[in-house]
PDB file of C-alpha atoms in Angstrom:
ATOM      1  CA  VAL A   1     -25.748  27.531  12.175  1.00 69.00           C
ATOM      2  CA  PHE A   2     -23.553  29.308   9.645  1.00 76.00           C
ATOM      3  CA  PRO A   3     -22.496  26.604   7.175  1.00 77.00           C
ATOM      4  CA  GLY A   4     -19.317  26.774   5.130  1.00 78.00           C
ATOM      5  CA  LEU A   5     -17.205  29.097   7.264  1.00 77.00           C
ATOM      6  CA  GLY A   6     -13.560  28.761   6.284  1.00 76.00           C
ATOM      7  CA  GLU A   7     -10.550  29.295   8.491  1.00 76.00           C
ATOM      8  CA  GLY A   8     -10.357  32.770   9.951  1.00 81.00           C
ATOM      9  CA  GLU A   9     -11.514  35.097  12.698  1.00 86.00           C
ATOM     10  CA  TYR A  10     -15.171  36.136  12.825  1.00 86.00           C
ATOM     11  CA  ASP A  11     -17.176  38.636  14.883  1.00 89.00           C
ATOM     12  CA  VAL A  12     -20.508  37.143  15.902  1.00 92.00           C
ATOM     13  CA  THR A  13     -23.178  39.664  16.896  1.00 92.00           C
ATOM     14  CA  ALA A  14     -26.581  38.978  18.418  1.00 94.00           C
ATOM     15  CA  THR A  15     -29.130  41.770  18.652  1.00 94.00           C
ATOM     16  CA  GLN A  16     -32.244  41.524  20.766  1.00 93.00           C
ATOM     17  CA  THR A  17     -35.251  43.833  20.574  1.00 93.00           C
ATOM     18  CA  VAL A  18     -37.823  43.885  23.369  1.00 94.00           C
ATOM     19  CA  GLY A  19     -40.428  46.530  22.872  1.00 92.00           C
ATOM     20  CA  ASP A  20     -38.509  49.691  22.060  1.00 93.00           C
ATOM     21  CA  GLN A  21     -35.334  48.482  23.807  1.00 93.00           C
ATOM     22  CA  THR A  22     -32.431  47.000  21.788  1.00 94.00           C
ATOM     23  CA  SER A  23     -29.373  45.271  23.204  1.00 94.00           C
ATOM     24  CA  THR A  24     -26.366  43.890  21.351  1.00 95.00           C
ATOM     25  CA  GLU A  25     -23.628  41.419  22.249  1.00 95.00           C
ATOM     26  CA  THR A  26     -20.568  40.702  20.079  1.00 93.00           C
ATOM     27  CA  VAL A  27     -18.013  37.941  20.503  1.00 94.00           C
ATOM     28  CA  THR A  28     -15.017  37.029  18.363  1.00 90.00           C
ATOM     29  CA  VAL A  29     -14.502  33.426  17.301  1.00 87.00           C
ATOM     30  CA  THR A  30     -11.773  31.709  15.327  1.00 79.00           C
ATOM     31  CA  VAL A  31     -12.321  28.862  12.908  1.00 76.00           C
ATOM     32  CA  ASP A  32      -9.058  26.957  12.879  1.00 73.00           C
ATOM     33  CA  GLY A  33      -8.251  24.067  10.575  1.00 77.00           C
ATOM     34  CA  VAL A  34      -6.915  20.908  12.158  1.00 85.00           C
ATOM     35  CA  ASP A  35      -3.669  19.464  10.807  1.00 90.00           C
ATOM     36  CA  ALA A  36      -4.115  15.723  10.396  1.00 93.00           C
ATOM     37  CA  VAL A  37      -1.709  13.402  12.173  1.00 97.00           C
ATOM     38  CA  SER A  38       1.058  11.807  10.103  1.00 97.00           C
ATOM     39  CA  ILE A  39       3.991   9.483  10.717  1.00 98.00           C
ATOM     40  CA  THR A  40       7.237  10.750   9.154  1.00 97.00           C
ATOM     41  CA  ALA A  41       9.515   8.028  10.572  1.00 97.00           C
ATOM     42  CA  PRO A  42       9.842   5.149  10.234  1.00 96.00           C
ATOM     43  CA  LEU A  43       8.780   4.971   6.612  1.00 96.00           C
ATOM     44  CA  ASP A  44       6.069   2.479   5.676  1.00 97.00           C
ATOM     45  CA  GLY A  45       7.814  -0.807   4.904  1.00 95.00           C
ATOM     46  CA  GLY A  46      10.970   0.307   6.735  1.00 93.00           C
ATOM     47  CA  VAL A  47      13.456  -2.230   8.082  1.00 90.00           C
ATOM     48  CA  LEU A  48      15.593  -1.924  11.213  1.00 90.00           C
ATOM     49  CA  TYR A  49      18.449  -4.329  11.927  1.00 88.00           C
ATOM     50  CA  VAL A  50      19.550  -5.951  15.166  1.00 89.00           C
ATOM     51  CA  ALA A  51      22.249  -8.446  16.077  1.00 86.00           C
ATOM     52  CA  ASP A  52      21.063 -12.021  16.551  1.00 87.00           C
ATOM     53  CA  GLY A  53      19.074 -12.049  19.809  1.00 90.00           C
ATOM     54  CA  GLY A  54      19.359  -8.258  20.092  1.00 92.00           C
ATOM     55  CA  THR A  55      16.815  -5.464  20.352  1.00 95.00           C
ATOM     56  CA  THR A  56      16.505  -1.922  19.099  1.00 95.00           C
ATOM     57  CA  ASP A  57      14.673   1.231  20.093  1.00 96.00           C
ATOM     58  CA  LEU A  58      12.000   2.296  17.620  1.00 97.00           C
ATOM     59  CA  VAL A  59      11.714   6.077  17.387  1.00 97.00           C
ATOM     60  CA  VAL A  60       8.364   7.056  15.877  1.00 98.00           C
ATOM     61  CA  ALA A  61       8.141  10.671  14.694  1.00 98.00           C
ATOM     62  CA  GLY A  62       5.415  12.610  12.997  1.00 97.00           C
ATOM     63  CA  ALA A  63       3.418  15.772  12.564  1.00 97.00           C
ATOM     64  CA  GLY A  64       0.036  16.920  13.805  1.00 96.00           C
ATOM     65  CA  ASP A  65      -1.983  19.834  15.113  1.00 94.00           C
ATOM     66  CA  ALA A  66       0.092  21.944  17.548  1.00 94.00           C
ATOM     67  CA  GLY A  67      -0.922  21.271  21.149  1.00 94.00           C
ATOM     68  CA  ALA A  68      -2.949  18.156  20.335  1.00 95.00           C
ATOM     69  CA  GLU A  69      -2.370  14.806  22.011  1.00 96.00           C
ATOM     70  CA  VAL A  70      -1.347  11.882  19.803  1.00 97.00           C
ATOM     71  CA  VAL A  71      -1.749   8.282  20.931  1.00 98.00           C
ATOM     72  CA  VAL A  72       1.008   6.151  19.393  1.00 98.00           C
ATOM     73  CA  SER A  73       0.661   2.359  19.315  1.00 98.00           C
ATOM     74  CA  VAL A  74       3.177  -0.306  18.314  1.00 97.00           C
ATOM     75  CA  THR A  75       2.234  -3.984  18.129  1.00 96.00           C
ATOM     76  CA  GLY A  76       2.888  -5.669  21.480  1.00 96.00           C
ATOM     77  CA  GLN A  77       3.977  -2.462  23.237  1.00 96.00           C
ATOM     78  CA  PRO A  78       2.107  -0.195  25.680  1.00 97.00           C
ATOM     79  CA  ASP A  79       0.540   2.857  23.988  1.00 97.00           C
ATOM     80  CA  GLN A  80       2.260   6.196  24.460  1.00 97.00           C
ATOM     81  CA  THR A  81       0.536   9.588  24.484  1.00 98.00           C
ATOM     82  CA  VAL A  82       2.609  12.550  23.292  1.00 97.00           C
ATOM     83  CA  THR A  83       1.803  16.211  22.730  1.00 97.00           C
ATOM     84  CA  VAL A  84       2.387  17.864  19.366  1.00 97.00           C
ATOM     85  CA  GLU A  85       5.013  20.617  19.732  1.00 97.00           C
ATOM     86  CA  THR A  86       4.382  24.210  18.626  1.00 96.00           C
ATOM     87  CA  ASP A  87       6.279  23.486  15.397  1.00 96.00           C
ATOM     88  CA  GLY A  88       3.777  20.704  14.613  1.00 95.00           C
ATOM     89  CA  THR A  89       6.074  17.748  15.330  1.00 97.00           C
ATOM     90  CA  TRP A  90       5.937  14.895  17.836  1.00 98.00           C
ATOM     91  CA  ALA A  91       8.027  11.826  18.713  1.00 98.00           C
ATOM     92  CA  ALA A  92       7.747   8.691  20.842  1.00 98.00           C
ATOM     93  CA  THR A  93      10.384   6.026  21.575  1.00 97.00           C
ATOM     94  CA  PHE A  94       9.524   2.362  22.025  1.00 97.00           C
ATOM     95  CA  PRO A  95      12.518   0.560  23.601  1.00 96.00           C
ATOM     96  CA  GLY A  96      13.593  -3.040  23.259  1.00 95.00           C
ATOM     97  CA  LEU A  97      11.935  -4.292  20.065  1.00 96.00           C
ATOM     98  CA  GLY A  98      13.234  -7.669  18.914  1.00 95.00           C
ATOM     99  CA  ALA A  99      13.069  -9.229  15.465  1.00 95.00           C
ATOM    100  CA  GLY A 100       9.530  -9.244  14.051  1.00 96.00           C
ATOM    101  CA  GLU A 101       6.902  -7.314  12.137  1.00 97.00           C
ATOM    102  CA  TYR A 102       5.236  -4.328  13.768  1.00 98.00           C
ATOM    103  CA  THR A 103       2.322  -2.037  12.941  1.00 98.00           C
ATOM    104  CA  VAL A 104       2.701   1.554  14.122  1.00 98.00           C
ATOM    105  CA  VAL A 105      -0.526   3.568  14.545  1.00 98.00           C
ATOM    106  CA  ALA A 106      -0.870   7.252  15.447  1.00 98.00           C
ATOM    107  CA  SER A 107      -4.262   8.754  16.350  1.00 97.00           C
ATOM    108  CA  GLN A 108      -5.130  12.373  17.096  1.00 97.00           C
ATOM    109  CA  THR A 109      -8.443  13.863  18.233  1.00 93.00           C
ATOM    110  CA  VAL A 110      -8.998  17.625  18.119  1.00 91.00           C
ATOM    111  CA  GLY A 111     -12.543  18.539  19.067  1.00 88.00           C
ATOM    112  CA  THR A 112     -14.666  16.346  16.838  1.00 87.00           C
ATOM    113  CA  VAL A 113     -11.946  15.850  14.210  1.00 89.00           C
ATOM    114  CA  VAL A 114     -10.221  12.458  14.437  1.00 94.00           C
ATOM    115  CA  SER A 115      -7.303  11.452  12.226  1.00 96.00           C
ATOM    116  CA  THR A 116      -5.386   8.172  12.214  1.00 97.00           C
ATOM    117  CA  THR A 117      -2.467   6.861  10.193  1.00 97.00           C
ATOM    118  CA  GLU A 118      -0.363   3.712  10.252  1.00 97.00           C
ATOM    119  CA  VAL A 119       2.838   2.250   8.852  1.00 98.00           C
ATOM    120  CA  ALA A 120       4.406  -1.192   8.906  1.00 98.00           C
ATOM    121  CA  VAL A 121       7.989  -1.728  10.057  1.00 97.00           C
ATOM    122  CA  THR A 122      10.122  -4.853  10.312  1.00 96.00           C
ATOM    123  CA  VAL A 123      12.982  -5.559  12.701  1.00 95.00           C
ATOM    124  CA  GLU A 124      15.344  -8.119  11.143  1.00 91.00           C
ATOM    125  CA  VAL A 125      18.438  -9.907  12.340  1.00 90.00           C
ATOM    126  CA  ALA A 126      21.377  -8.320  10.521  1.00 86.00           C
ATOM    127  CA  ALA A 127      23.405 -10.470   8.174  1.00 85.00           C
ATOM    128  CA  PRO A 128      26.951 -10.937   9.488  1.00 88.00           C
ATOM    129  CA  VAL A 129      29.782  -9.241   7.624  1.00 92.00           C
ATOM    130  CA  ALA A 130      31.644 -11.474   5.185  1.00 94.00           C
ATOM    131  CA  ILE A 131      34.580 -10.972   2.804  1.00 95.00           C
ATOM    132  CA  THR A 132      33.805 -12.587  -0.561  1.00 95.00           C
ATOM    133  CA  ALA A 133      36.945 -11.386  -2.401  1.00 95.00           C
ATOM    134  CA  PRO A 134      39.823 -11.869  -2.208  1.00 93.00           C
ATOM    135  CA  LEU A 135      39.566 -15.446  -1.011  1.00 91.00           C
ATOM    136  CA  ASP A 136      41.417 -16.532   2.112  1.00 91.00           C
ATOM    137  CA  ASP A 137      45.115 -17.205   1.428  1.00 91.00           C
ATOM    138  CA  ALA A 138      44.943 -15.517  -2.007  1.00 90.00           C
ATOM    139  CA  VAL A 139      48.352 -14.596  -3.481  1.00 91.00           C
ATOM    140  CA  PHE A 140      48.929 -11.480  -5.631  1.00 86.00           C
ATOM    141  CA  SER A 141      52.076 -11.342  -7.764  1.00 87.00           C
ATOM    142  CA  VAL A 142      53.782  -8.034  -8.515  1.00 86.00           C
ATOM    143  CA  PRO A 143      57.192  -7.152  -9.981  1.00 87.00           C
ATOM    144  CA  VAL A 144      60.019  -6.662  -7.459  1.00 89.00           C
ATOM    145  CA  ASP A 145      59.390  -3.375  -5.617  1.00 87.00           C
ATOM    146  CA  GLY A 146      56.017  -3.122  -7.395  1.00 85.00           C
ATOM    147  CA  THR A 147      52.608  -2.531  -5.893  1.00 86.00           C
ATOM    148  CA  THR A 148      49.038  -3.433  -6.715  1.00 85.00           C
ATOM    149  CA  ASP A 149      45.637  -2.070  -5.886  1.00 88.00           C
ATOM    150  CA  LEU A 150      43.676  -4.484  -3.737  1.00 91.00           C
ATOM    151  CA  VAL A 151      39.896  -4.541  -4.129  1.00 94.00           C
ATOM    152  CA  VAL A 152      38.054  -6.097  -1.213  1.00 95.00           C
ATOM    153  CA  SER A 153      34.386  -7.067  -1.568  1.00 96.00           C
ATOM    154  CA  GLY A 154      31.861  -8.603   0.745  1.00 96.00           C
ATOM    155  CA  THR A 155      28.339  -8.856   2.071  1.00 94.00           C
ATOM    156  CA  GLY A 156      26.565  -7.506   5.124  1.00 91.00           C
ATOM    157  CA  ALA A 157      23.375  -5.904   6.412  1.00 85.00           C
ATOM    158  CA  ALA A 158      21.975  -3.268   4.058  1.00 84.00           C
ATOM    159  CA  GLY A 159      22.855   0.216   5.323  1.00 85.00           C
ATOM    160  CA  ALA A 160      25.503  -0.977   7.789  1.00 88.00           C
ATOM    161  CA  SER A 161      28.877   0.772   7.966  1.00 93.00           C
ATOM    162  CA  ILE A 162      31.920  -1.281   6.985  1.00 95.00           C
ATOM    163  CA  VAL A 163      35.500  -0.478   7.991  1.00 96.00           C
ATOM    164  CA  ALA A 164      38.038  -2.633   6.130  1.00 95.00           C
ATOM    165  CA  SER A 165      41.599  -2.763   7.424  1.00 94.00           C
ATOM    166  CA  ILE A 166      44.963  -3.941   6.124  1.00 91.00           C
ATOM    167  CA  SER A 167      48.007  -3.686   8.378  1.00 88.00           C
ATOM    168  CA  GLY A 168      50.042  -0.580   7.546  1.00 88.00           C
ATOM    169  CA  GLN A 169      47.323   0.935   5.324  1.00 90.00           C
ATOM    170  CA  PRO A 170      44.683   3.565   6.086  1.00 94.00           C
ATOM    171  CA  ASP A 171      41.289   2.025   6.886  1.00 95.00           C
ATOM    172  CA  GLN A 172      38.731   2.116   4.074  1.00 95.00           C
ATOM    173  CA  THR A 173      35.107   2.861   5.000  1.00 96.00           C
ATOM    174  CA  THR A 174      31.939   2.200   3.036  1.00 97.00           C
ATOM    175  CA  THR A 175      28.250   1.430   3.481  1.00 95.00           C
ATOM    176  CA  VAL A 176      26.568  -1.843   2.581  1.00 94.00           C
ATOM    177  CA  SER A 177      24.327  -1.359  -0.474  1.00 93.00           C
ATOM    178  CA  PRO A 178      20.572  -2.061  -0.372  1.00 89.00           C
ATOM    179  CA  GLY A 179      21.423  -5.350  -2.092  1.00 89.00           C
ATOM    180  CA  GLY A 180      23.668  -6.370   0.821  1.00 90.00           C
ATOM    181  CA  THR A 181      27.071  -5.966  -0.871  1.00 95.00           C
ATOM    182  CA  TRP A 182      30.063  -3.683  -0.323  1.00 96.00           C
ATOM    183  CA  THR A 183      33.441  -2.970  -1.989  1.00 97.00           C
ATOM    184  CA  VAL A 184      36.510  -0.943  -0.996  1.00 96.00           C
ATOM    185  CA  SER A 185      39.830  -0.425  -2.754  1.00 93.00           C
ATOM    186  CA  PHE A 186      43.244  -0.159  -1.144  1.00 91.00           C
ATOM    187  CA  PRO A 187      45.549   1.765  -3.526  1.00 87.00           C
ATOM    188  CA  GLY A 188      48.930   0.173  -4.313  1.00 78.00           C
TER     189      GLY A 188
END
């Protein structure tokens, strides 16, 4: 036993002496560090949105030791075993997850080195889009042949894309804020 060898390549030599005869054998060994498994997506505490009654595919991605097998588990789903690519990344897709809370676990064993990590993810029903301003049937007064800017605000699912339209005007696109609100402006 040679304790404390760091990563690197080593020549190991054994010499035997029997009487006046000596023989030698040399082998080369490599001490290679093991990259621990990690989950890079989804983030811990992440939220995915689905339509009411809908499902989504959960793509789990991570990093690990190149060539190693990673067992990926998601609550209520069959485990998947993936191989870490030469660039140190891996991915597994779990189809058809409905609304609920899920724990994602990734485990990797390389020789006697075991590493495990987990994250929590929630699948929520997306809030429907709503226009909160202007109110339905609102009237805007302008001078004859005048124009006005029209600001349209609303609510929706955080991170969702919104396309607001007014006949004869270019569409306005925005993203729902983390707080669930959005605003666009149509220039007059």
